[in-house]
Short mmCIF file of C-alpha atoms in Angstrom, two decimals:
data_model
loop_
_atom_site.label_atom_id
_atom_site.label_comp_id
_atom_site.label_asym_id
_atom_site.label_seq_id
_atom_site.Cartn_x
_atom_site.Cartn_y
_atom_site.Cartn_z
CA UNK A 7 26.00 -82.69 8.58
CA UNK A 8 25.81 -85.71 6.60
CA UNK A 9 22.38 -86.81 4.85
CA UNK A 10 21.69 -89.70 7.21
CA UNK A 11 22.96 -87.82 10.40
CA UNK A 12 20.37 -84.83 8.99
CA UNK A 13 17.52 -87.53 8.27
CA UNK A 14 18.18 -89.35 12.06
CA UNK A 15 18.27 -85.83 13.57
CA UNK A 16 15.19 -84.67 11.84
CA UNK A 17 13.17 -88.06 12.83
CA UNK A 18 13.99 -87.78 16.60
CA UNK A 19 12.82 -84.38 16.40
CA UNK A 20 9.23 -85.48 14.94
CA UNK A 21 8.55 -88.47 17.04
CA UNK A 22 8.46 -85.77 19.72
CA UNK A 23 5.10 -85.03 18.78
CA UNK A 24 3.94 -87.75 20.84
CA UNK A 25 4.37 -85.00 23.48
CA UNK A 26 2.43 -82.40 21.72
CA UNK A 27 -0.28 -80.94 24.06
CA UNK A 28 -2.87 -81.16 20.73
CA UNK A 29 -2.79 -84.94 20.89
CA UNK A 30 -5.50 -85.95 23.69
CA UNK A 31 -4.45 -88.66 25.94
CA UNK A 32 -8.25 -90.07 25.79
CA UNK A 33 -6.03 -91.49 21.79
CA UNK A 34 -3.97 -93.47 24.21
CA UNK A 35 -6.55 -94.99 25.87
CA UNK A 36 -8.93 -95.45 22.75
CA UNK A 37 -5.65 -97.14 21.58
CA UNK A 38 -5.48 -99.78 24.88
CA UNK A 39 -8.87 -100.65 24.21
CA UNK A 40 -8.44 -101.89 20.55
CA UNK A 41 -5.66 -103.80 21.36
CA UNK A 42 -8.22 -105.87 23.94
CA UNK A 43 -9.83 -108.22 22.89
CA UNK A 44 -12.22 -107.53 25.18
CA UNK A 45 -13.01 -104.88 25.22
CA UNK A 46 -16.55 -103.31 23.67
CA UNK A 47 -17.90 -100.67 21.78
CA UNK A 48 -19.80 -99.15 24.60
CA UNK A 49 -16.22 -98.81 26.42
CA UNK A 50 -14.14 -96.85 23.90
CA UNK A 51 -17.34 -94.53 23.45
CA UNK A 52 -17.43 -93.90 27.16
CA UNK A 53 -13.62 -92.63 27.18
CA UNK A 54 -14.26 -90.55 24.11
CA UNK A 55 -17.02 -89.25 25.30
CA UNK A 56 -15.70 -88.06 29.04
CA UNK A 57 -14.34 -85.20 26.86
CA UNK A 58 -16.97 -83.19 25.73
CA UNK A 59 -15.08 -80.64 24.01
CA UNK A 60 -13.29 -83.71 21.44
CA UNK A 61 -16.95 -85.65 21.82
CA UNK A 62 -18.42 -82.21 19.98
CA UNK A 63 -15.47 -82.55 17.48
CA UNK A 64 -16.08 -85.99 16.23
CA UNK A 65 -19.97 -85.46 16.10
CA UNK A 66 -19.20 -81.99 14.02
CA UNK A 67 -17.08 -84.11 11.74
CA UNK A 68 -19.36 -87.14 11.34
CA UNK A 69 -21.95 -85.07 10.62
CA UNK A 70 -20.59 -82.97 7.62
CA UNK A 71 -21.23 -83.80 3.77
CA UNK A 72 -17.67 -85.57 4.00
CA UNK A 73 -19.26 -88.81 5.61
CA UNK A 74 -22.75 -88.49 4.24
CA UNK A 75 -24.87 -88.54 7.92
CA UNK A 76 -26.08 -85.10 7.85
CA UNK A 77 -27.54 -84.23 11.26
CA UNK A 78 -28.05 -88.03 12.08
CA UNK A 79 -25.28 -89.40 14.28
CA UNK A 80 -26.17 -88.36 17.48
CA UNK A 81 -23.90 -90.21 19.69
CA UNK A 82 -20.01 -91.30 20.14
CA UNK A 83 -21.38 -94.58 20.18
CA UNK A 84 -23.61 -94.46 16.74
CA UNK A 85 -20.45 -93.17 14.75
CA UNK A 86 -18.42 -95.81 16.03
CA UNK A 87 -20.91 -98.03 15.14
CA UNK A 88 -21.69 -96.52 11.68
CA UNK A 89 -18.30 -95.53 10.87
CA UNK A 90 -15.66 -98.47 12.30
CA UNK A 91 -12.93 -97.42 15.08
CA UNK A 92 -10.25 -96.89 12.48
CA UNK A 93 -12.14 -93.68 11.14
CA UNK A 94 -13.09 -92.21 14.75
CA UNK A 95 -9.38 -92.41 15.49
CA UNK A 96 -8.22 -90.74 12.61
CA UNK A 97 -11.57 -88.12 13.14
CA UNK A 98 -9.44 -87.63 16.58
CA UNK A 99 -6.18 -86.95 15.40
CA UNK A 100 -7.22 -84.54 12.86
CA UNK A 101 -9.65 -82.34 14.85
CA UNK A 102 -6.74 -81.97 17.20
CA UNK A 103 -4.61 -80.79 15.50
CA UNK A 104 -6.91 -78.61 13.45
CA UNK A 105 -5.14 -75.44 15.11
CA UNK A 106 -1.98 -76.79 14.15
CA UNK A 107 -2.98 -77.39 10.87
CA UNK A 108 -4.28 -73.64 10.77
CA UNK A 109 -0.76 -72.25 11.75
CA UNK A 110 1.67 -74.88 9.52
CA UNK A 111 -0.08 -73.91 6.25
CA UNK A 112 -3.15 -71.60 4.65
CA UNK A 113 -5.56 -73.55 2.81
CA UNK A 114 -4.08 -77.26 3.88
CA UNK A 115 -7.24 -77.85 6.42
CA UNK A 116 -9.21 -77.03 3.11
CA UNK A 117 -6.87 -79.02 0.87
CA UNK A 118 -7.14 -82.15 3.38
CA UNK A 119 -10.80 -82.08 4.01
CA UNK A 120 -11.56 -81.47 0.25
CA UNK A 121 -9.20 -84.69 -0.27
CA UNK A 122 -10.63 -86.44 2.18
CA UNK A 123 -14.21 -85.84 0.50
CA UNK A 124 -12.66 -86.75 -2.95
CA UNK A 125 -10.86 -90.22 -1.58
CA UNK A 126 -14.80 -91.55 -0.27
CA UNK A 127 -15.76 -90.55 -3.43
CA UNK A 128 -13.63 -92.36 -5.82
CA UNK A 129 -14.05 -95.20 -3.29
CA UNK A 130 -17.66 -95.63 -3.77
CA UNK A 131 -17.05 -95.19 -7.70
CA UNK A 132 -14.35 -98.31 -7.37
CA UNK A 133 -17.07 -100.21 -4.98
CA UNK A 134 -14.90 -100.71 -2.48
CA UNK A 135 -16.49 -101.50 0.73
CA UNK A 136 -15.97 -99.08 4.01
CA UNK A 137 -15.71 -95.84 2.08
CA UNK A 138 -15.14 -93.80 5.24
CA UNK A 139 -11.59 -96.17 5.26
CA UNK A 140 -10.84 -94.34 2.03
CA UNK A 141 -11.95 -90.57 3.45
CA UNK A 142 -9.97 -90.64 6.73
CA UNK A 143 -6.77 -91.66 5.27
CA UNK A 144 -7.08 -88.64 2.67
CA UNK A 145 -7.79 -86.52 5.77
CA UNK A 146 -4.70 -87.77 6.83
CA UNK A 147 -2.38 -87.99 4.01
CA UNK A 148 -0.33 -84.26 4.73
CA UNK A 149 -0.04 -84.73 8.23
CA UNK A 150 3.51 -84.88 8.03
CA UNK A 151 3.15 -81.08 5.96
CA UNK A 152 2.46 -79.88 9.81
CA UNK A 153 4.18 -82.11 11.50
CA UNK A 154 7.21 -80.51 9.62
CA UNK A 155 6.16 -76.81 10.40
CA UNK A 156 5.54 -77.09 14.34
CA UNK A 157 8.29 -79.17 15.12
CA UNK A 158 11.56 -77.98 12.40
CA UNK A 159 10.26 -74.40 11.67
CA UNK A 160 13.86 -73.60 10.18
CA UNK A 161 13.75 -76.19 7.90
CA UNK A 162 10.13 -75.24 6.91
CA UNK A 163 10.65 -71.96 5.83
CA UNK A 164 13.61 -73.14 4.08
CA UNK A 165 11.41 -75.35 2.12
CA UNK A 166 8.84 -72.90 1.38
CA UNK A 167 11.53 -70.95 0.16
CA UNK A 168 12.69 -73.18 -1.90
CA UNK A 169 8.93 -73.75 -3.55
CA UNK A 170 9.39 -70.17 -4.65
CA UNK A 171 12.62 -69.92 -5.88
CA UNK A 172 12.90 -72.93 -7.66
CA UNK A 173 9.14 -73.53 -8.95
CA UNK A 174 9.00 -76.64 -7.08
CA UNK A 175 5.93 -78.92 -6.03
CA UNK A 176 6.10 -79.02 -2.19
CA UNK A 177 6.80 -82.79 -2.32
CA UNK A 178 9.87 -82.01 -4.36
CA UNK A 179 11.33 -78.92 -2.22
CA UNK A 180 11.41 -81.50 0.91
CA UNK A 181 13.29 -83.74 -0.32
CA UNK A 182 15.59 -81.17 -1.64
CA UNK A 183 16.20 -79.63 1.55
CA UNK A 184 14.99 -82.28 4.00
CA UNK A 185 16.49 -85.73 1.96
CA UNK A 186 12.60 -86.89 2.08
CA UNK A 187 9.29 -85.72 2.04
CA UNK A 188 6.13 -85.66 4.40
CA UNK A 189 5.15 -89.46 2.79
CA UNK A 190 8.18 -90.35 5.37
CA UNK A 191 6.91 -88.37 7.81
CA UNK A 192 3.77 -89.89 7.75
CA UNK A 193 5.06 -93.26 8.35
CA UNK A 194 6.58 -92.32 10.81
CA UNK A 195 4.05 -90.73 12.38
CA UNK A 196 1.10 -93.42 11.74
CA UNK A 197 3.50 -96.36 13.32
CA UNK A 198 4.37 -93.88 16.33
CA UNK A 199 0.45 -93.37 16.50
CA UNK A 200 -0.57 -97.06 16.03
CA UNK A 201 -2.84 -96.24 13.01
CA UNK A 202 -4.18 -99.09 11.03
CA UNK A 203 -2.30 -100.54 8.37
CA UNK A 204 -4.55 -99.20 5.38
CA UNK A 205 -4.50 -96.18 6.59
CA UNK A 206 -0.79 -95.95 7.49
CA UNK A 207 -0.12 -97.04 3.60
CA UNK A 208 -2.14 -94.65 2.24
CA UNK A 209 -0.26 -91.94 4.32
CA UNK A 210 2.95 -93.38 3.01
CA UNK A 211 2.23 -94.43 -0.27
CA UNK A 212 0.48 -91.48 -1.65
CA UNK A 213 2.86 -90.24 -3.98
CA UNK A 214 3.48 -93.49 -5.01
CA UNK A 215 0.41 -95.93 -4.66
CA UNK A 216 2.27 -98.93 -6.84
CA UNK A 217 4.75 -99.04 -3.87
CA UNK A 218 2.23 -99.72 -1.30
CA UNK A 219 2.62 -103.56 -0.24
CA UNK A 220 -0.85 -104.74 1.26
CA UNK A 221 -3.09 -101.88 0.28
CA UNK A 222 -2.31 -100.11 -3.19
CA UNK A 223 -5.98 -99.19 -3.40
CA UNK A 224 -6.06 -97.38 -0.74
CA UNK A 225 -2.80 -95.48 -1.49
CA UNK A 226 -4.38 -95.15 -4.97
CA UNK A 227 -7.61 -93.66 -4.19
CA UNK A 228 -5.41 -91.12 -2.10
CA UNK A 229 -3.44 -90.38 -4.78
CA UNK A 230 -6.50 -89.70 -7.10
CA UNK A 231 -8.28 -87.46 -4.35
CA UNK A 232 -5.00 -85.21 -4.01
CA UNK A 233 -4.61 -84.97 -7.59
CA UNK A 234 -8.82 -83.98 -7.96
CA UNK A 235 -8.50 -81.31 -5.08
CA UNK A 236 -5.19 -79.98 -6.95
CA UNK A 237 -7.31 -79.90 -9.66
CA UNK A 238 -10.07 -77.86 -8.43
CA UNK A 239 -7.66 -75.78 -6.71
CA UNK A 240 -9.46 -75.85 -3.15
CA UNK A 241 -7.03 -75.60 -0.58
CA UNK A 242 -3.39 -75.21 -0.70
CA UNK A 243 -1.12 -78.19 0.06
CA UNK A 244 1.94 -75.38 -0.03
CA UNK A 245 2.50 -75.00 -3.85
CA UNK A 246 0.54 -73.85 -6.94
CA UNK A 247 1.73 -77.18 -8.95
CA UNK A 248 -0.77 -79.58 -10.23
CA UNK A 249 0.15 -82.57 -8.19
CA UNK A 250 1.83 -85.32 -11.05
CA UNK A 251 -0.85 -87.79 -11.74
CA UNK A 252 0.54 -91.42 -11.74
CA UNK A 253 -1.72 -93.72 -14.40
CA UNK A 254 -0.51 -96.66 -12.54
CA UNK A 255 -3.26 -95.51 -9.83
CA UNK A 256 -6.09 -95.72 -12.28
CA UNK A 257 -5.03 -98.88 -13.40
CA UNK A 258 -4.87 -100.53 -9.40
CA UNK A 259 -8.33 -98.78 -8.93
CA UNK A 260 -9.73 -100.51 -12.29
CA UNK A 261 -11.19 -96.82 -13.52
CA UNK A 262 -11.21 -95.12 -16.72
CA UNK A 263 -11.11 -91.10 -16.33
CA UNK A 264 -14.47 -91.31 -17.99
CA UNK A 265 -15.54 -92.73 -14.71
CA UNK A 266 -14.19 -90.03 -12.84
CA UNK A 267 -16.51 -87.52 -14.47
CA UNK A 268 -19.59 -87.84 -12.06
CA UNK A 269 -17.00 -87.96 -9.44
CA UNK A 270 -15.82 -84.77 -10.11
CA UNK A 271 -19.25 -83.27 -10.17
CA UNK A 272 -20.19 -84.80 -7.14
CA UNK A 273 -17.11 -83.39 -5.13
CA UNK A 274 -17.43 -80.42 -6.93
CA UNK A 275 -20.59 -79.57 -5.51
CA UNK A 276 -19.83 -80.55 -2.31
CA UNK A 277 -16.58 -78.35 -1.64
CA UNK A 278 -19.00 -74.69 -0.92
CA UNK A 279 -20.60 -77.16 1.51
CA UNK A 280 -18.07 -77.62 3.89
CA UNK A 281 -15.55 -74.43 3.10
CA UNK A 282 -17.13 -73.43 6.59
CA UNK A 283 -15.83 -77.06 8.68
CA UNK A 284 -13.77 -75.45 11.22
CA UNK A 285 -12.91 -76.86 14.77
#
């Protein structure tokens, strides 16, 4: 099979996850609602919360060290108010397809929540504004990593083979049997899904945050945050590499490393805190 036919093959394949079970509908109507105009905050909280087993979810998640609300956010409605749309939707997505996340890989829930608490981090150190922005997307950023191993289980194996055999970084062994790696997937997959455009960037982009169009600093921050939880070795995002740092990241985020260092002993600290965040 030629590379292209392989690549169109393997795309239709993955869009089908808009079919997945895991994916709640209430998504596609908390989706309808943002695109109104008219629509309120008091609305999209209603739909979320008609299902009590994702309202529980969200709450669990909002209320863990990652977003800094411990105990406090009581409601649907106070997170979305506290926290923006954008990261309740991407909260969603990723409690749903915690189980998923479970089965694809050992250690990537851990490796995308410690991310996830690394990218607000490094946010707040670059004074960005909307720090939670920054967290969800790092929640996010190996979403195509599962995506991969539900839907093309062949494929998967044969690129966790390939890790082993060849001393590869997982990023590396997809392209090598795939033609492209989970950064493809993930736009893909955020388009499909209708996820912001920062967020959908950062998903992309992370490997490469200088290739980002409209929001290298949020592709950066990523890129920092998977490179700090590679670091610490929490997790597993499928290979025992250090992820390749890219200075160009540091350089978009206007950071030295030395400004990193509190950053790393904040997150550090923070990682036995939420080893126990399951859904």
């Amino acid at each position: 099979m030629a590379d292209q036919d392989l690549k169109t093959s393997v795309k239709g394949q993955i869009l089908s996850t808009s079919d997945l079970p895991t994916l709640p509908s209430v998504l596609d109507e908390v989706t309808k609602l943002v695109d109104d105009p008219n629509s309120s905050t008091e609305q999209v909280a209603k739909v979320i919360s008609q299902d009590q087993v994702l309202s529980a979810k969200v709450l669990k998640m909002v209320n863990s060290p990652i977003y800094g609300f411990p105990g406090r956010i009581t409601t649907i409605q106070h997170a979305l108010v506290l926290l923006g749309l954008n990261v309740i939707r991407g909260i969603i997505i990723s409690t749903s397809v915690f189980d998923m996340i479970q089965q694809a890989m050992s250690g990537l829930w851990e490796h995308s929540l410690g991310c996830a608490m690394a990218s607000g981090a490094i946010a707040k150190a670059a004074g960005f504004e909307d720090p939670e922005e920054f967290t969800v997307a790092g929640l996010l950023h190996d979403l195509g990593k599962v995506v991969t191993a539900v839907q093309l289980p062949e494929l998967n194996e044969a690129v966790r083979m390939t890790v082993k055999e060849k001393d590869l970084t997982y990023y590396e062994a997809e392209r090598h049997i795939l033609g492209f790696g989970h950064d493809r997937i993930n736009a893909w997959l955020a388009r499909h899904w209708h996820l912001p455009p920062n967020v959908r960037e950062a998903m992309t982009y992370h490997h490469h945050p200088d290739r980002a169009q409209h929001y290298q600093q949020t592709a950066a921050v990523v890129h920092v945050g998977d490179f700090m939880v590679r670091l610490f070795e929490y997790g597993n995002g499928g290979d025992d590499q250090i992820a390749y740092f890219k200075p160009a990241a540091m350089k978009i985020l206007k950071l030295k490393m030395k400004d990193l260092e509190p950053v790393m002993d904040e997150v550090s600290d923070k990682f036995m805190e939420i080893s126990d965040l399951t859904f």
